[in-house]
């Protein structure tokens, strides 16, 4: 797709032809009503964005819905993403996007709090009251039937700490394989800790591309990788 000029981008924004990405992390049951109100407002003013919708936008350069698009992104793989956020998206007709740190899901529930504290995964009081903090693989599979799931590395790492070939294989490639084995679908996207952009490290960019990802999510944009 040819990169549009600033004038063309401004005109598309004026017409409402854009996608808004809203990021969430833990969505505790105690805050369900607040989240429901926020998502309901988004559902009123924006159109849901499926993977097919995103593909079509990048392939044609045209947004074909009568409202701007919304991608609500629920990070890390918290259990409450599956039990609180996803059901709200279902009720409201929104497609949720769920980047999952696969080793967090794989971790024994007894050690998930320690894993979270060691890997930059924020916890709220509800997360620390016993029981499982991360979703399980059955929940990941179920989510993939209705929403979009993709790796957020294996151990919730940034590209600046993934240095060796073995590190890259584990965080970029193995996380994809693990997710695909559960969902039975190609993982379409990838995101680093801190939302680092594609284009910051040729070596890491090549790893993401070679792994077969189509998109890399970042703090300022969604990059089309291949």
Short mmCIF file of C-alpha atoms in Angstrom, two decimals:
data_model
loop_
_atom_site.label_atom_id
_atom_site.label_comp_id
_atom_site.label_asym_id
_atom_site.label_seq_id
_atom_site.Cartn_x
_atom_site.Cartn_y
_atom_site.Cartn_z
CA UNK A 1 0.00 0.00 0.00
CA UNK A 2 1.40 3.41 -0.95
CA UNK A 3 2.02 5.65 2.05
CA UNK A 4 -0.60 8.43 1.97
CA UNK A 5 0.36 12.08 2.18
CA UNK A 6 -0.35 14.10 5.31
CA UNK A 7 -3.19 15.84 3.47
CA UNK A 8 -4.73 12.50 2.55
CA UNK A 9 -4.41 11.25 6.13
CA UNK A 10 -6.02 14.41 7.49
CA UNK A 11 -8.92 14.01 5.07
CA UNK A 12 -9.41 10.38 6.09
CA UNK A 13 -9.49 11.42 9.75
CA UNK A 14 -12.01 14.16 8.96
CA UNK A 15 -14.27 11.60 7.31
CA UNK A 16 -13.99 9.19 10.24
CA UNK A 17 -11.97 6.67 8.25
CA UNK A 18 -9.62 5.50 10.97
CA UNK A 19 -9.15 2.82 13.62
CA UNK A 20 -8.84 3.71 17.29
CA UNK A 21 -6.82 1.31 19.47
CA UNK A 22 -7.55 1.31 23.21
CA UNK A 23 -5.22 -0.63 25.53
CA UNK A 24 -6.24 -2.44 28.72
CA UNK A 25 -4.39 -4.65 31.16
CA UNK A 26 -6.02 -6.34 34.16
CA UNK A 27 -9.81 -5.97 34.05
CA UNK A 28 -10.91 -7.05 37.55
CA UNK A 29 -14.47 -8.06 38.31
CA UNK A 30 -14.66 -5.22 40.85
CA UNK A 31 -14.35 -2.74 37.97
CA UNK A 32 -16.67 -4.61 35.58
CA UNK A 33 -19.41 -1.97 35.60
CA UNK A 34 -16.95 0.81 34.81
CA UNK A 35 -15.49 -1.22 31.95
CA UNK A 36 -18.97 -2.08 30.68
CA UNK A 37 -19.92 1.59 30.54
CA UNK A 38 -16.74 2.51 28.70
CA UNK A 39 -17.01 -0.32 26.17
CA UNK A 40 -20.70 0.43 25.60
CA UNK A 41 -19.78 3.99 24.65
CA UNK A 42 -17.18 2.69 22.23
CA UNK A 43 -19.66 0.20 20.75
CA UNK A 44 -22.09 3.07 20.14
CA UNK A 45 -19.59 5.32 18.40
CA UNK A 46 -17.25 2.87 16.67
CA UNK A 47 -17.43 -0.23 14.49
CA UNK A 48 -15.82 -3.51 15.57
CA UNK A 49 -12.61 -4.50 13.78
CA UNK A 50 -12.05 -8.14 12.88
CA UNK A 51 -8.81 -9.51 11.50
CA UNK A 52 -10.45 -9.57 8.05
CA UNK A 53 -11.34 -5.89 8.45
CA UNK A 54 -7.73 -5.01 9.29
CA UNK A 55 -6.42 -7.06 6.38
CA UNK A 56 -8.82 -5.31 4.00
CA UNK A 57 -7.76 -1.87 5.22
CA UNK A 58 -4.07 -2.59 4.64
CA UNK A 59 -4.73 -4.25 1.28
CA UNK A 60 -6.97 -1.53 -0.14
CA UNK A 61 -6.09 1.57 1.88
CA UNK A 62 -9.81 2.17 2.39
CA UNK A 63 -11.96 1.85 5.51
CA UNK A 64 -15.34 0.59 4.34
CA UNK A 65 -17.53 0.88 7.42
CA UNK A 66 -19.77 3.82 8.22
CA UNK A 67 -18.11 4.44 11.61
CA UNK A 68 -14.46 4.60 12.66
CA UNK A 69 -13.08 1.27 13.81
CA UNK A 70 -12.26 0.25 17.38
CA UNK A 71 -9.71 -2.32 18.51
CA UNK A 72 -9.88 -2.90 22.29
CA UNK A 73 -6.64 -4.65 23.26
CA UNK A 74 -6.46 -6.68 26.48
CA UNK A 75 -2.83 -7.42 27.32
CA UNK A 76 -0.82 -10.16 29.00
CA UNK A 77 -3.34 -13.03 29.28
CA UNK A 78 -4.99 -12.27 32.61
CA UNK A 79 -7.75 -14.66 33.62
CA UNK A 80 -10.09 -11.70 33.95
CA UNK A 81 -9.52 -10.88 30.29
CA UNK A 82 -11.37 -14.13 29.57
CA UNK A 83 -13.95 -13.91 32.37
CA UNK A 84 -14.71 -10.16 32.43
CA UNK A 85 -13.51 -8.37 29.29
CA UNK A 86 -14.33 -10.98 26.65
CA UNK A 87 -17.95 -11.55 27.79
CA UNK A 88 -18.52 -7.78 27.73
CA UNK A 89 -17.15 -7.61 24.19
CA UNK A 90 -19.47 -10.46 23.25
CA UNK A 91 -22.49 -8.67 24.71
CA UNK A 92 -21.65 -5.44 22.90
CA UNK A 93 -20.68 -6.92 19.55
CA UNK A 94 -17.04 -5.86 19.81
CA UNK A 95 -14.08 -7.91 18.63
CA UNK A 96 -11.47 -8.05 21.38
CA UNK A 97 -7.77 -8.39 20.59
CA UNK A 98 -5.80 -10.38 23.18
CA UNK A 99 -1.95 -10.32 23.15
CA UNK A 100 -0.86 -13.17 25.42
CA UNK A 101 2.43 -13.76 27.22
CA UNK A 102 2.41 -17.49 26.62
CA UNK A 103 4.68 -18.48 29.52
CA UNK A 104 2.38 -16.60 31.92
CA UNK A 105 -0.49 -18.83 30.79
CA UNK A 106 1.78 -21.89 30.98
CA UNK A 107 2.90 -21.08 34.52
CA UNK A 108 1.58 -23.19 37.40
CA UNK A 109 -1.11 -21.11 39.17
CA UNK A 110 0.82 -21.48 42.44
CA UNK A 111 3.64 -19.40 40.94
CA UNK A 112 1.73 -16.95 38.75
CA UNK A 113 1.92 -14.08 41.21
CA UNK A 114 5.69 -14.49 41.44
CA UNK A 115 5.93 -14.78 37.64
CA UNK A 116 3.91 -11.60 37.20
CA UNK A 117 6.03 -9.62 39.67
CA UNK A 118 9.22 -10.83 37.97
CA UNK A 119 8.02 -9.99 34.44
CA UNK A 120 6.50 -6.51 34.55
CA UNK A 121 2.91 -7.79 34.77
CA UNK A 122 0.92 -5.41 36.98
CA UNK A 123 -1.41 -6.84 39.62
CA UNK A 124 -4.41 -5.33 41.36
CA UNK A 125 -5.66 -6.44 44.78
CA UNK A 126 -8.16 -8.87 43.29
CA UNK A 127 -5.35 -10.66 41.43
CA UNK A 128 -3.50 -11.45 44.67
CA UNK A 129 -6.30 -13.05 46.68
CA UNK A 130 -5.52 -16.62 45.70
CA UNK A 131 -6.29 -18.76 42.70
CA UNK A 132 -5.32 -18.48 39.09
CA UNK A 133 -4.25 -15.04 37.76
CA UNK A 134 -3.64 -15.99 34.12
CA UNK A 135 -6.17 -17.54 31.77
CA UNK A 136 -5.69 -21.22 30.98
CA UNK A 137 -5.19 -22.78 27.56
CA UNK A 138 -8.85 -23.83 27.29
CA UNK A 139 -9.84 -20.19 27.73
CA UNK A 140 -7.27 -19.15 25.12
CA UNK A 141 -8.76 -21.66 22.68
CA UNK A 142 -12.29 -20.46 23.39
CA UNK A 143 -11.27 -16.81 22.93
CA UNK A 144 -9.72 -17.57 19.57
CA UNK A 145 -13.08 -18.75 18.25
CA UNK A 146 -14.64 -15.32 18.74
CA UNK A 147 -11.81 -12.83 19.06
CA UNK A 148 -8.17 -12.33 17.97
CA UNK A 149 -5.37 -13.81 20.09
CA UNK A 150 -1.67 -13.37 19.39
CA UNK A 151 1.68 -13.48 21.24
CA UNK A 152 2.95 -10.78 23.54
CA UNK A 153 6.28 -12.66 23.62
CA UNK A 154 6.64 -15.71 25.86
CA UNK A 155 7.89 -14.05 29.05
CA UNK A 156 6.62 -10.46 28.59
CA UNK A 157 9.96 -9.20 27.27
CA UNK A 158 11.09 -6.14 25.33
CA UNK A 159 13.32 -6.45 22.29
CA UNK A 160 16.11 -4.72 24.23
CA UNK A 161 16.37 -7.70 26.62
CA UNK A 162 15.96 -10.43 24.00
CA UNK A 163 19.54 -10.59 22.78
CA UNK A 164 20.72 -14.09 21.87
CA UNK A 165 19.44 -16.29 19.07
CA UNK A 166 17.98 -18.60 21.72
CA UNK A 167 16.19 -15.65 23.35
CA UNK A 168 14.68 -14.61 20.02
CA UNK A 169 13.59 -18.16 19.23
CA UNK A 170 11.90 -18.47 22.62
CA UNK A 171 10.16 -15.11 22.72
CA UNK A 172 9.22 -14.61 19.04
CA UNK A 173 8.96 -18.08 17.51
CA UNK A 174 8.14 -20.48 20.35
CA UNK A 175 5.37 -18.21 21.64
CA UNK A 176 3.77 -18.34 18.18
CA UNK A 177 4.02 -22.11 18.00
CA UNK A 178 2.53 -22.52 21.46
CA UNK A 179 -0.43 -20.32 20.65
CA UNK A 180 -1.05 -21.87 17.25
CA UNK A 181 -0.97 -25.38 18.74
CA UNK A 182 -3.85 -24.41 21.01
CA UNK A 183 -5.94 -22.31 18.63
CA UNK A 184 -5.35 -24.21 15.40
CA UNK A 185 -4.99 -20.83 13.65
CA UNK A 186 -2.00 -18.82 12.42
CA UNK A 187 -1.08 -16.14 14.96
CA UNK A 188 -1.46 -12.95 12.92
CA UNK A 189 0.33 -10.38 15.05
CA UNK A 190 3.04 -9.82 17.63
CA UNK A 191 3.79 -7.19 20.23
CA UNK A 192 6.83 -6.52 22.40
CA UNK A 193 6.75 -5.34 26.01
CA UNK A 194 6.56 -1.51 26.03
CA UNK A 195 4.92 -1.53 22.58
CA UNK A 196 8.17 -1.06 20.69
CA UNK A 197 7.80 -0.15 17.02
CA UNK A 198 8.83 -2.20 14.04
CA UNK A 199 11.92 -0.55 12.56
CA UNK A 200 13.95 -0.10 15.75
CA UNK A 201 16.15 -3.18 15.33
CA UNK A 202 16.73 -4.88 11.96
CA UNK A 203 17.61 -8.14 13.70
CA UNK A 204 14.40 -8.26 15.72
CA UNK A 205 12.32 -7.02 12.77
CA UNK A 206 13.70 -9.89 10.68
CA UNK A 207 12.79 -12.38 13.39
CA UNK A 208 9.21 -11.12 13.54
CA UNK A 209 8.90 -11.21 9.76
CA UNK A 210 10.56 -14.62 9.37
CA UNK A 211 8.25 -16.09 12.01
CA UNK A 212 5.34 -15.30 9.70
CA UNK A 213 3.55 -12.53 11.57
CA UNK A 214 1.47 -10.12 9.47
CA UNK A 215 1.33 -7.28 11.98
CA UNK A 216 3.30 -5.79 14.84
CA UNK A 217 1.33 -3.74 17.36
CA UNK A 218 3.13 -0.73 18.82
CA UNK A 219 2.25 2.21 21.04
CA UNK A 220 1.76 4.59 18.11
CA UNK A 221 0.60 2.39 15.23
CA UNK A 222 -0.09 -1.05 13.84
CA UNK A 223 2.72 -2.02 11.47
CA UNK A 224 2.11 -4.26 8.48
CA UNK A 225 5.05 -6.68 8.49
CA UNK A 226 4.54 -8.73 5.34
#
